[in-house]
CSV table of C-alpha atoms in Angstrom, one decimal:
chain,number,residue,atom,x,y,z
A,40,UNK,CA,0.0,0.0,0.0
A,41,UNK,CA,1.8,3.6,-0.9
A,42,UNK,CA,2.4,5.4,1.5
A,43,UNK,CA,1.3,9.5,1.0
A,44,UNK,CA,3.5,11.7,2.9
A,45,UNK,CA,2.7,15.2,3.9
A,46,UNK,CA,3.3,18.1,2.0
A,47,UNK,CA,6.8,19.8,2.5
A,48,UNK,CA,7.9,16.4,3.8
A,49,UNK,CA,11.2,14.3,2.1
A,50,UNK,CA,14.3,15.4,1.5
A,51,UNK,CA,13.6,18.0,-1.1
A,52,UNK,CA,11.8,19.9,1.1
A,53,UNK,CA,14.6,19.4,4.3
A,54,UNK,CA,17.4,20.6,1.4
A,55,UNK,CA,15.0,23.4,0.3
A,56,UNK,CA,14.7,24.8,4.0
A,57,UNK,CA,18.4,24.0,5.0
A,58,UNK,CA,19.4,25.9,1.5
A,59,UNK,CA,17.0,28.9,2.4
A,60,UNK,CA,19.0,29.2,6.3
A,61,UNK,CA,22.5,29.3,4.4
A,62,UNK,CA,21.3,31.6,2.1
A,63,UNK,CA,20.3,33.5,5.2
A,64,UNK,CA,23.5,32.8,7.0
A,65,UNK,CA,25.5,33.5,4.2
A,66,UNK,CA,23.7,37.2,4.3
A,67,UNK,CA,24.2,37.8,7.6
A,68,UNK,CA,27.9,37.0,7.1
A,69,UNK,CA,28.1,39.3,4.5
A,70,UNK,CA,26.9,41.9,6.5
A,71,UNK,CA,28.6,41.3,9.6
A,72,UNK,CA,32.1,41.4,7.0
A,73,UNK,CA,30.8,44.7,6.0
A,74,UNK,CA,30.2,46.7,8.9
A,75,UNK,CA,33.7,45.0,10.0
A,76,UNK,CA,35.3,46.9,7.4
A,77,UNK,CA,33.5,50.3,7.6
A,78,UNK,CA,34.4,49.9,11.4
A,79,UNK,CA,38.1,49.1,10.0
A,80,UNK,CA,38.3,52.5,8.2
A,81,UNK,CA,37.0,54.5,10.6
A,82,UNK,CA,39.3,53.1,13.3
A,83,UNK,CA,42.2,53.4,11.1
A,84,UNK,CA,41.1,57.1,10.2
A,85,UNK,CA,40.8,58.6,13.2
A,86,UNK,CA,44.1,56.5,14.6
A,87,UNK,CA,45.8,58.3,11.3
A,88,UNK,CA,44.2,61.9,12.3
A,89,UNK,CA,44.9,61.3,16.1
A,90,UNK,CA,49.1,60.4,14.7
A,91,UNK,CA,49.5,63.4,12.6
A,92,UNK,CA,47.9,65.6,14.9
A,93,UNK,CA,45.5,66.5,12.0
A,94,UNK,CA,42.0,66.4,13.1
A,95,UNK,CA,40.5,67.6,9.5
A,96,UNK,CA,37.2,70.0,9.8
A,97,UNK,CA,35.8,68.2,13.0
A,98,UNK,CA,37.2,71.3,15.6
A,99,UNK,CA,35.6,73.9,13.0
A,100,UNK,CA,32.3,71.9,13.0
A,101,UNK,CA,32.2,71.2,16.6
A,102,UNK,CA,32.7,75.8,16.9
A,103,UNK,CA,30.3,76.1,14.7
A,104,UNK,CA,27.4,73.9,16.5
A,105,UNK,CA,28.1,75.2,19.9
A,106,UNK,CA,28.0,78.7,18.4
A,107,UNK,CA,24.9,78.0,17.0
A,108,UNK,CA,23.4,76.3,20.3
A,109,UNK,CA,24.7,78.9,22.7
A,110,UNK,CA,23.2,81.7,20.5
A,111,UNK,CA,19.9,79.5,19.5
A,112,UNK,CA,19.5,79.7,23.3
A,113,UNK,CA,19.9,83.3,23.9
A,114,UNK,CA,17.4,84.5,21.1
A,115,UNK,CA,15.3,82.4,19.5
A,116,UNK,CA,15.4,83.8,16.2
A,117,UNK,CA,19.1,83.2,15.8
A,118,UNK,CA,17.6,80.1,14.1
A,119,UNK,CA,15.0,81.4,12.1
A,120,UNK,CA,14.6,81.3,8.4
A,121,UNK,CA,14.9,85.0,7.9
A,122,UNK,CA,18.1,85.1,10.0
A,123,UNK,CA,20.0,81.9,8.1
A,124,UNK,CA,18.6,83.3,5.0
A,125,UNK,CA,20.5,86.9,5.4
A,126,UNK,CA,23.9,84.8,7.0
A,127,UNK,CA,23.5,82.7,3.7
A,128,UNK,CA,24.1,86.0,1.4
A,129,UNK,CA,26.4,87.8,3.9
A,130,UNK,CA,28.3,85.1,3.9
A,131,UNK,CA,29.5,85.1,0.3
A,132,UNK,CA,31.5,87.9,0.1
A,133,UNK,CA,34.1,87.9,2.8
A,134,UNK,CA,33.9,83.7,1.0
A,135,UNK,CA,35.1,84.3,-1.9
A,136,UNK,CA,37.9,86.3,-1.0
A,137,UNK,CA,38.9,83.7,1.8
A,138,UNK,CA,38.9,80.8,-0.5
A,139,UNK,CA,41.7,82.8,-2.9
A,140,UNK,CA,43.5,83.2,0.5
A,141,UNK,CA,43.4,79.2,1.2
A,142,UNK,CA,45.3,79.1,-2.0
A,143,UNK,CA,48.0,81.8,-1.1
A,144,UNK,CA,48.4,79.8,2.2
A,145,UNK,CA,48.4,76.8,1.3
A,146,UNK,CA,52.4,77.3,-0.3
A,147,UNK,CA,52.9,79.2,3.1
A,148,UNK,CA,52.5,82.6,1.8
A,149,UNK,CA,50.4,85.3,2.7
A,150,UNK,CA,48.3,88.3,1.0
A,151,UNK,CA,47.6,91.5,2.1
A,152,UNK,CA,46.0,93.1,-0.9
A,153,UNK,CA,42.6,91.2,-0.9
A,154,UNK,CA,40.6,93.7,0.5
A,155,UNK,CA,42.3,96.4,-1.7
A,156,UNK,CA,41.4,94.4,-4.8
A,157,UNK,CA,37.7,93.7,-3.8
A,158,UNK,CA,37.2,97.2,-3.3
A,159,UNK,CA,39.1,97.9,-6.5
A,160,UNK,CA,36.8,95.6,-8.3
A,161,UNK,CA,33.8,97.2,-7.1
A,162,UNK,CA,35.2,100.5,-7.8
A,163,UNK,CA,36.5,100.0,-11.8
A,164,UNK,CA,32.7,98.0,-12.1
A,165,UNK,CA,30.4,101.3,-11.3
A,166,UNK,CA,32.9,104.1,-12.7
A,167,UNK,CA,33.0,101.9,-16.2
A,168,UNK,CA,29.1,100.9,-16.1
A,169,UNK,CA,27.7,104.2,-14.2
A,170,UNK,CA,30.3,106.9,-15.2
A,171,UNK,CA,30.8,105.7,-18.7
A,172,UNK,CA,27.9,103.9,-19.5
A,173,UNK,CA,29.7,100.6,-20.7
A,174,UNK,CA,27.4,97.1,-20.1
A,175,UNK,CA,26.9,95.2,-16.9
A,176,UNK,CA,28.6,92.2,-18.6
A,177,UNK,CA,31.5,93.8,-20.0
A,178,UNK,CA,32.5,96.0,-16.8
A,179,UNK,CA,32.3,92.7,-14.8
A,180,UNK,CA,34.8,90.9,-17.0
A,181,UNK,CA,37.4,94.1,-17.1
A,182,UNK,CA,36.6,94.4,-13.1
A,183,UNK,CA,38.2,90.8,-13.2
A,184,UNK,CA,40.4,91.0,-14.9
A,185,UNK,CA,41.9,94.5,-13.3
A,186,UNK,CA,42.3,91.4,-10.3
A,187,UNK,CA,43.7,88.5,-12.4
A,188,UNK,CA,46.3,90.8,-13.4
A,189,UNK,CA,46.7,92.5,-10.2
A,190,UNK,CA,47.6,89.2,-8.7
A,191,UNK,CA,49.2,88.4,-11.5
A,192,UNK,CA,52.1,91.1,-10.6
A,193,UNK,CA,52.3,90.5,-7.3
A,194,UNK,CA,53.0,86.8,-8.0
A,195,UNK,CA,55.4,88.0,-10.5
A,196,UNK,CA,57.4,90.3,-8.7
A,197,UNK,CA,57.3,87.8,-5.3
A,198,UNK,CA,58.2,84.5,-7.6
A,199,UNK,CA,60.7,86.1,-10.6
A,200,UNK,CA,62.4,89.2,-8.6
A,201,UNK,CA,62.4,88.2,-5.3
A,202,UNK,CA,60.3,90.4,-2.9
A,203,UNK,CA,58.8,89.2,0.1
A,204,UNK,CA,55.1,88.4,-0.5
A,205,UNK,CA,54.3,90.1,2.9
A,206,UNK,CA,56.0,93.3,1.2
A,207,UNK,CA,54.7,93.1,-2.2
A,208,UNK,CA,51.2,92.4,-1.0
A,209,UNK,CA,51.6,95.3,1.6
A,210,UNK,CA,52.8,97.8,-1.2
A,211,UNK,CA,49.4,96.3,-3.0
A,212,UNK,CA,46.8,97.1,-0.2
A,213,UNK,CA,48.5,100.7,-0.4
A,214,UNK,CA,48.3,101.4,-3.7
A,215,UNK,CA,45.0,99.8,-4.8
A,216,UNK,CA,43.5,101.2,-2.2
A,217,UNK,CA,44.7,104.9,-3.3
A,218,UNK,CA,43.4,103.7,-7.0
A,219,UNK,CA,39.9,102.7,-5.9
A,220,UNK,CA,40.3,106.0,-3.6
A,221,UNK,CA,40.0,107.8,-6.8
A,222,UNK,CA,37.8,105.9,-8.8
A,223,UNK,CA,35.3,106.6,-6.7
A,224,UNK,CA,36.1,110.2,-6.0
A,225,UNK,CA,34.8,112.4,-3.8
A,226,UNK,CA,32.1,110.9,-2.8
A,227,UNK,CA,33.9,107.8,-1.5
A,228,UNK,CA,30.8,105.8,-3.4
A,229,UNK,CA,29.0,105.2,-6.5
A,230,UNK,CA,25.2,103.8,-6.5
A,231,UNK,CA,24.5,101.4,-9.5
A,232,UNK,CA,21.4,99.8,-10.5
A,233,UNK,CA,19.1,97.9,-8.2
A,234,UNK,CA,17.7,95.7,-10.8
A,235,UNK,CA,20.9,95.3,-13.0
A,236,UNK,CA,23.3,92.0,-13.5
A,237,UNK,CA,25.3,92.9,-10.3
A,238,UNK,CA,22.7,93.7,-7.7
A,239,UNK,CA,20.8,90.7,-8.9
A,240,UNK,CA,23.9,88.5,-7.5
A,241,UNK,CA,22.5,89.1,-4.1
A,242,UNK,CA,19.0,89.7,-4.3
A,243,UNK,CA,18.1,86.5,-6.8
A,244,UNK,CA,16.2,84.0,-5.2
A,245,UNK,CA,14.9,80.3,-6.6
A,246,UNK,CA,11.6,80.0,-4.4
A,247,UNK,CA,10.1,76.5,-6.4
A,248,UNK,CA,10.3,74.0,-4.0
A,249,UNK,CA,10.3,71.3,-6.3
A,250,UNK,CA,13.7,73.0,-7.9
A,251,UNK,CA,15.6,73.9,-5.2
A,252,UNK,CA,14.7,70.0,-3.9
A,253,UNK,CA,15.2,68.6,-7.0
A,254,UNK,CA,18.6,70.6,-7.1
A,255,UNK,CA,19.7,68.8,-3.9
A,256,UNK,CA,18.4,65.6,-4.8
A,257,UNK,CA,20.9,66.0,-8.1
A,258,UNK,CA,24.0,66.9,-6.1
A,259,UNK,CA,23.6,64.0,-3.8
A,260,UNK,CA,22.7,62.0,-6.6
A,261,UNK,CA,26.5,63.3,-9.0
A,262,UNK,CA,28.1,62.8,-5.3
A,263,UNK,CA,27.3,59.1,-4.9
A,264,UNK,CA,27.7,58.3,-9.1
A,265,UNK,CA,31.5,60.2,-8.5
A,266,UNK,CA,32.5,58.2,-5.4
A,267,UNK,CA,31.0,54.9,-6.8
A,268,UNK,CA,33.1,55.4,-10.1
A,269,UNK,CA,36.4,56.7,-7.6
A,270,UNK,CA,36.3,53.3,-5.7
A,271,UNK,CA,36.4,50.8,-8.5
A,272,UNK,CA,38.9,53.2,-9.8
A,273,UNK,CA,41.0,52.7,-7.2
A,274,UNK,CA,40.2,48.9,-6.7
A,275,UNK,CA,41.1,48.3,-10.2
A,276,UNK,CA,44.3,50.0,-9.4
A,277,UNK,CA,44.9,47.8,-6.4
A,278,UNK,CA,44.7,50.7,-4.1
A,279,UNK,CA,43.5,51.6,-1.0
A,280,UNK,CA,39.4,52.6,-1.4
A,281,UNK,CA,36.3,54.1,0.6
A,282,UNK,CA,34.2,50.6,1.7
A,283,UNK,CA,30.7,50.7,0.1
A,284,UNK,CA,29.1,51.4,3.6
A,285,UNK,CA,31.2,54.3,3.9
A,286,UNK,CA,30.1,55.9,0.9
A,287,UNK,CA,26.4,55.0,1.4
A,288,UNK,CA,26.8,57.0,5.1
A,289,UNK,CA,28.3,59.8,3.7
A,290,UNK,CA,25.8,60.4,0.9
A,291,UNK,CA,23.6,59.8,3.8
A,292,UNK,CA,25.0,62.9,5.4
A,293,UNK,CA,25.3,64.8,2.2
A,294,UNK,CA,21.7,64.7,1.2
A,295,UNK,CA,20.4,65.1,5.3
A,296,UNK,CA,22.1,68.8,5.3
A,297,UNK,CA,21.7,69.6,1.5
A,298,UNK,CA,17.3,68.9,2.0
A,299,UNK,CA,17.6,70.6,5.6
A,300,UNK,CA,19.1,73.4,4.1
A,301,UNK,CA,17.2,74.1,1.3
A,302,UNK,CA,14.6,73.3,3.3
A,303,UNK,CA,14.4,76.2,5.4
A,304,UNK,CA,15.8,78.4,3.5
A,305,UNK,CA,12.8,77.4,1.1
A,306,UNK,CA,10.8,78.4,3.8
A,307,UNK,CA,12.2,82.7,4.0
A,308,UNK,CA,12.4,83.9,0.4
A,309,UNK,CA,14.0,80.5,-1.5
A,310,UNK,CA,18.0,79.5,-1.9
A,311,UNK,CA,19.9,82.8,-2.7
A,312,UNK,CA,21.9,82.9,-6.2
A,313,UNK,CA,24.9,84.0,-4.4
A,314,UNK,CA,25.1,81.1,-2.1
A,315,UNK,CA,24.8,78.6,-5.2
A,316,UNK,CA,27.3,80.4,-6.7
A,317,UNK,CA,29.4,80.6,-3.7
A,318,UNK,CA,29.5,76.6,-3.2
A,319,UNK,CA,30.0,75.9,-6.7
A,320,UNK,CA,33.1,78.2,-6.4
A,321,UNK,CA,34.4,76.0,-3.1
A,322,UNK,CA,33.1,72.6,-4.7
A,323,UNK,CA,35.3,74.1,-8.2
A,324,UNK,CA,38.6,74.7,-5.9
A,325,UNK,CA,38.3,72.1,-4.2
A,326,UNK,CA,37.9,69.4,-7.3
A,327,UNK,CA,40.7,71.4,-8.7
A,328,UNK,CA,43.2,71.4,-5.7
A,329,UNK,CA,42.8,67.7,-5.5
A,330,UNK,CA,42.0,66.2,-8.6
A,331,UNK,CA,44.7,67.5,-11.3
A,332,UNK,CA,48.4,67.5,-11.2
A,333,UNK,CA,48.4,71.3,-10.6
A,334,UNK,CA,46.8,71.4,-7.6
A,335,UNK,CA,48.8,68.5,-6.1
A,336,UNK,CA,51.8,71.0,-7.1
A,337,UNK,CA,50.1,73.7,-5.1
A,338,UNK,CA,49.9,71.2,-2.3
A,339,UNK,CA,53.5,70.2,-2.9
A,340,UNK,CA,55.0,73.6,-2.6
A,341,UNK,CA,53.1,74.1,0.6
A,342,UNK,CA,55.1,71.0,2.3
A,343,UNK,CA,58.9,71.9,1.2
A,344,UNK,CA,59.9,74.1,-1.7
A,345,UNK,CA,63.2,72.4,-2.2
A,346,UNK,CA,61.5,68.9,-2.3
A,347,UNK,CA,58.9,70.1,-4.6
A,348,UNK,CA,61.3,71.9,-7.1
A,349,UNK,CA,63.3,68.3,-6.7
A,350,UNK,CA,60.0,66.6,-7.7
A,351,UNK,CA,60.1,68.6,-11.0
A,352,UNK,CA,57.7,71.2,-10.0
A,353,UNK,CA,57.7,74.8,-12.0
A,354,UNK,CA,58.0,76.3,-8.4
A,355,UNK,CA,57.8,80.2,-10.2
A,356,UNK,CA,54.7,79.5,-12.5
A,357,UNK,CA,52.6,77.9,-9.3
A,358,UNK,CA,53.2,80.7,-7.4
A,359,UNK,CA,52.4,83.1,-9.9
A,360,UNK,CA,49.3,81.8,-10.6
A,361,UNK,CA,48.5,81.2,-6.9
A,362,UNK,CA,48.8,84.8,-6.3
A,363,UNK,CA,46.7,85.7,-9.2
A,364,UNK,CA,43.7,83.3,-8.5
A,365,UNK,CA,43.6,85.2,-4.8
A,366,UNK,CA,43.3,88.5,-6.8
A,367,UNK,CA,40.5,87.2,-9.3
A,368,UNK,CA,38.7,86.1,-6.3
A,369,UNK,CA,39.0,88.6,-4.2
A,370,UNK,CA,38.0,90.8,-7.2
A,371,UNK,CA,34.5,87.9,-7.2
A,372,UNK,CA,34.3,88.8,-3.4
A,373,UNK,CA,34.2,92.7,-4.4
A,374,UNK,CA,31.9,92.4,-6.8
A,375,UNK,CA,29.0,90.8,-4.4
A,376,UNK,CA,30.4,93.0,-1.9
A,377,UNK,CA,29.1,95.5,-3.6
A,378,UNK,CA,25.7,93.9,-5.0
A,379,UNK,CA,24.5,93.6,-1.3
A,380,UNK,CA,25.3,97.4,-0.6
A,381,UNK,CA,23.9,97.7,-4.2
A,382,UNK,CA,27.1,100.4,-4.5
A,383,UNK,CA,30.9,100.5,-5.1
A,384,UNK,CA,32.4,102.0,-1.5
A,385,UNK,CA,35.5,101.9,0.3
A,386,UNK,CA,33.9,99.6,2.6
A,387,UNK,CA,36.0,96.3,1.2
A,388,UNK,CA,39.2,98.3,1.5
A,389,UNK,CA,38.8,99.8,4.9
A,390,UNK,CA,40.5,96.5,6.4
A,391,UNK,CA,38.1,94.2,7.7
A,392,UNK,CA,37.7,92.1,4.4
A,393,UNK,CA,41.2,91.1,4.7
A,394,UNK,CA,41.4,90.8,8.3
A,395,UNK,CA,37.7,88.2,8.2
A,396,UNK,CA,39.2,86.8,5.3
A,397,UNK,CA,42.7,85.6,7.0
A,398,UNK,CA,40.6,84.8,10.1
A,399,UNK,CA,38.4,82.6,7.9
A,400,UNK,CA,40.4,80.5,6.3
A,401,UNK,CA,42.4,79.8,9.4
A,402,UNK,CA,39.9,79.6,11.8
A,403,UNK,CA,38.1,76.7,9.1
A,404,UNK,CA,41.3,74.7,9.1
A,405,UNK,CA,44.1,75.8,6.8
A,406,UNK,CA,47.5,75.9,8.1
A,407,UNK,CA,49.3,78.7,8.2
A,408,UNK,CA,52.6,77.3,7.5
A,409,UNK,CA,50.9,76.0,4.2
A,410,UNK,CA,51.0,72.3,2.8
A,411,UNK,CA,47.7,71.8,4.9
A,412,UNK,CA,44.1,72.7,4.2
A,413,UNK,CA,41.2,72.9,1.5
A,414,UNK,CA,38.5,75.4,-0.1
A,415,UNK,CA,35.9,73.9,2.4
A,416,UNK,CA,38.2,75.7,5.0
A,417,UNK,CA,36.6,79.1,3.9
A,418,UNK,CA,33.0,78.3,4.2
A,419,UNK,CA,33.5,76.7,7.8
A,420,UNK,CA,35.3,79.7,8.9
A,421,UNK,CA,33.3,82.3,7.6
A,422,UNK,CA,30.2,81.0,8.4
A,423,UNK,CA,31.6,80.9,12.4
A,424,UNK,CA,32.7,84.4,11.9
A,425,UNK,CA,29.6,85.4,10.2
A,426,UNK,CA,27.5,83.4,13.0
A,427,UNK,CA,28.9,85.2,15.7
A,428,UNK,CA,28.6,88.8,14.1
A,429,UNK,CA,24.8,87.4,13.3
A,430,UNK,CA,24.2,86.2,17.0
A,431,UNK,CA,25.6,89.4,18.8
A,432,UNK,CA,23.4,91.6,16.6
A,433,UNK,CA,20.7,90.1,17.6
A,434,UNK,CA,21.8,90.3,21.0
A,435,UNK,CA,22.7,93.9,20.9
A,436,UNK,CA,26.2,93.5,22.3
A,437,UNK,CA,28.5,96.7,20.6
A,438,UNK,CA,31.1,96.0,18.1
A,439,UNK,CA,33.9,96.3,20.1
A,440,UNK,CA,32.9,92.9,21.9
A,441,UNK,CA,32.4,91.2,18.4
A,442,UNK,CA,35.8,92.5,17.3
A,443,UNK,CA,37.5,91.0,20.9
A,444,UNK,CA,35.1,87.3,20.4
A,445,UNK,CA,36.3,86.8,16.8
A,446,UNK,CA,39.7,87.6,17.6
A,447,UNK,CA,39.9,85.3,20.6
A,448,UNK,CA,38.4,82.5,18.1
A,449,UNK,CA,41.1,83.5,15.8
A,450,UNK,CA,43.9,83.3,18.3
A,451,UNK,CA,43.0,80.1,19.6
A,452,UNK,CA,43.2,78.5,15.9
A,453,UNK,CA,46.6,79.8,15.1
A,454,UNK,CA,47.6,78.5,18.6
A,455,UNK,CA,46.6,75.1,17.8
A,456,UNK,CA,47.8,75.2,14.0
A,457,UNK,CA,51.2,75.8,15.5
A,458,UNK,CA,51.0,73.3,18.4
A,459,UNK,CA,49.8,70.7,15.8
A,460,UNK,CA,53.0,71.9,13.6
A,461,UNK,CA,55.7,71.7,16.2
A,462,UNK,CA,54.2,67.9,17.5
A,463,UNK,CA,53.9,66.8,13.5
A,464,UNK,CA,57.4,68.1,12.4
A,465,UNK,CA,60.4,65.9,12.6
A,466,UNK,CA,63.3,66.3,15.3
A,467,UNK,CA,65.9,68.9,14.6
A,468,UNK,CA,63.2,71.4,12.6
A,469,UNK,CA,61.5,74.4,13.8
C-alpha cells in the first residue's frame, strides 16, 4: 500500500529549507564582513588623524554647532529662516575672498592686498558701467580682470624678482587702495542699479520647492555616481578605497544637510543665487586642488619648496598663478560686496575684508605654515565668523565685543595650528 507523505515532507523539502537558512547565514555574514570593514576605516582614520595631529574640519564643525546652540539659546530667532537666509548672502562675500586666501596659504605665503582688490573691483565695475555707461557684462569681465592681473604682478614680482610676498602684497593694499580712492572720487561711493546684472547677485532667489529640492536631490545623486566610479577606480588599481558602507553613510550625510538646508531656506524667500554660486566656487577649488596634477603642485610647494622643485615642480609659475587666482577672487568677493550694498564704497578696502578673510580661512582649518588645508576651509570659517557677528546683533552687544570674540576665536586656531605643527614636524626642525 503507498504510503502519501505530507506536503513539504522528504528530503527535497529538508534541502529546500536548509538551502533557504544558508542563504540566510551567508547574508548575515556578508553583512557582519561589511560593517567590520566600515568599522576598519573608521578606526584606522581617526588612529591616522589622532598620529598626525591632523584632526580635519571636525574642531571647525564642533565651533560652529556650539555657536549656534549657545546663541539659539539666547534669542530664538538666531535660528529662524529670515536670520540663516541673510547669513547665507552675507556670507559670500568675505567667502570668496577667503577661498583665494586658502590658495595663497596653502604654499605658506600670505596676501595682504585682498581687501584692496575687492574694493578695486567694485570700484573700476560702477565708474566703467555708471560713469561711462559701458554694459553690466563687460564692466564685470574688465573688473576681473583688473584682479587677475593685479595678482598676477604681485606673483610675479614675489616668484621672478624676489620680494617678500608680505611686502609686495603690503605695497598692493596701499596702492589699490589709493586707485579705488580715486575711482570713486569724492564721494567715496558710486550707487548702480538695483535691478541690473550685479545687484541681482545678491538679491536672486529660486523660491520653487520642487527646484531647489530637485537641485539637492541632483547633487547627492552626482556625489554618490563620483564616489562609486572613484572606488572601482582605485580597486582596479589595487589601491586603497572608501568601503561601500562608507560611501552610502556619507551620501547619507550629504543629502540630510543639502534637504535641511534648502529646506528652510525654502521656507524665508528661497535659496539665494549667491550662495549657489558661492558653493559651486568651493566645490570648483576644491575638485581642482585635488583632482589634477596642478593642484597636487600647489599642495606640494606648501610641504617643502626644495622637495617640490626636486620633484620637477615649476615652483615660479605655481606661485604666480597662486597669487593671481587670490586677486581674481578677491576681485569675485568685491563684486558681491558691492551687490549687497547695491554700490561700489571703500567699505571692502577699509581692512576688515582682509582681516575676516585671513581669520576665515584659518579659523576653518588651513595651516598657516601651508602644505595643509582645502576650499571647504573658507566656508567653515566664515560661516563661524559670520555666526557670531549674526548672534551678537541680535543680541545687541557693541562692536567692540564682536571684534575682541572673533579675535579670541582667531587666536586660539593659530595656537593650535602651531601646536599641531611643532608635535607633527620631525626632530631637529623648527
Amino acid at each position: 500500500m503507498a504510503v502519501r507523505g505530507r506536503r513539504g515532507d522528504g528530503p527535497g523539502a529538508a534541502g529546500g529549507e536548509a538551502e533557504t537558512n544558508g542563504g540566510r547565514r551567508v547574508e548575515k555574514d556578508g553583512g557582519r564582513r561589511a560593517a567590520a570593514r566600515v568599522r576598519a576605516y573608521v578606526a584606522h582614520g581617526v588612529r591616522r588623524r589622532l598620529h598626525e595631529r591632523d584632526l580635519g574640519p571636525a574642531p571647525a564643525l564642533l565651533a560652529l554647532a556650539v555657536i549656534w546652540v549657545v546663541f539659539q539659546s539666547l534669542n530664538e530667532n538666531f535660528l529662524s529662516p529670515r536670520n540663516l537666509s541673510v547669513l547665507s548672502v552675507d556670507i559670500v562675500g568675505t567667502g570668496m575672498v577667503a577661498v583665494g586666501i586658502v590658495f595663497v596659504l596653502l604654499i605658506g605665503e600670505i596676501d595682504l592686498s585682498v581687501g584692496s582688490l575687492a574694493g578695486l573691483a567694485g570700484a573700476v565695475f560702477a565708474s566703467l558701467n555708471v560713469n561711462l555707461g559701458m554694459p553690466e557684462w563687460l564692466a564685470v569681465i574688465t573688473a576681473l580682470c583688473c584682479g587677475a592681473a593685479a595678482g598676477g604682478l604681485h606673483g610675479f614680482s614675489f616668484a621672478r624678482i624676489g620680494v617678500p610676498a608680505f611686502v609686495v602684497t603690503l605695497a598692493g593694499l596701499l596702492a589699490w587702495n589709493g586707485v579705488m580712492l580715486y575711482l570713486l572720487g569724492p564721494d567715496t561711493s558710486v550707487n548702480f542699479s538695483e535691478d541690473g546684472l550685479v545687484a541681482q547677485l545678491t538679491s536672486r532667489y529660486f523660491s520653487s520647492g520642487p527646484v531647489v529640492h530637485g537641485l539637492a536631490a541632483l547633487v547627492t545623486a552626482v556625489y554618490l555616481l563620483a564616489a562609486r566610479r572613484e572606488r572601482r577606480r582605485r580597486v582596479a588599481a589595487g589601491m586603497p578605497s572608501r568601503p561601500p558602507g562608507v560611501i552610502w553613510a556619507r551620501t547619507a550625510v550629504l543629502a540630510a544637510v543639502l534637504f535641511t538646508v534648502v529646506h528652510v531656506l525654502d521656507r524665508f524667500e528661497g535659496l539665494p543665487l549667491a550662495l549657489l554660486v558661492f558653493l559651486a566656487v568651493i566645490a570648483a577649488s576644491d575638485l581642482f586642488l585635488r583632482r589634477t596634477t596642478y593642484g597636487r603642485q600647489i599642495l606640494a610647494l606648501g610641504g617643502g619648496v626644495e622637495a617640490a622643485r626636486r620633484a620637477s615642480v615649476d615652483v615660479t609659475r605655481v606661485r604666480i598663478a597662486v597669487f593671481m587666482v587670490s586677486g581674481t577672487l578677491a576681485a569675485v568677493g568685491g563684486l558681491f560686496v558691492a551687490s549687497r550694498l547695491t554700490s561700489a564704497s571703500q567699505v571692502p578696502g577699509s581692512g576688515m575684508l582682509l582681516i575676516n578673510a585671513i581669520a576665515a580661512a584659518v579659523i576653518g582649518g588651513t595651516s598657516l605654515f601651508g602644505g595643509r588645508g582645502s576650499a571647504w576651509s573658507a566656508l567653515l570659517g566664515v560661516l563661524i565668523i559670520q555666526s557670531i557677528a549674526s548672534g551678537m546683533s541680535l543680541m545687541g552687544v557693541a562692536s567692540p565685543v564682536q571684534f575682541m570674540i572673533t579675535g579670541g576665536v582667531l587666536y586660539t586656531a593659530v595656537v593650535a595650528d602651531a601646536l599641531t605643527r611643532r608635535t607633527t614636524s620631525p626632530p631637529g626642525r623648527a
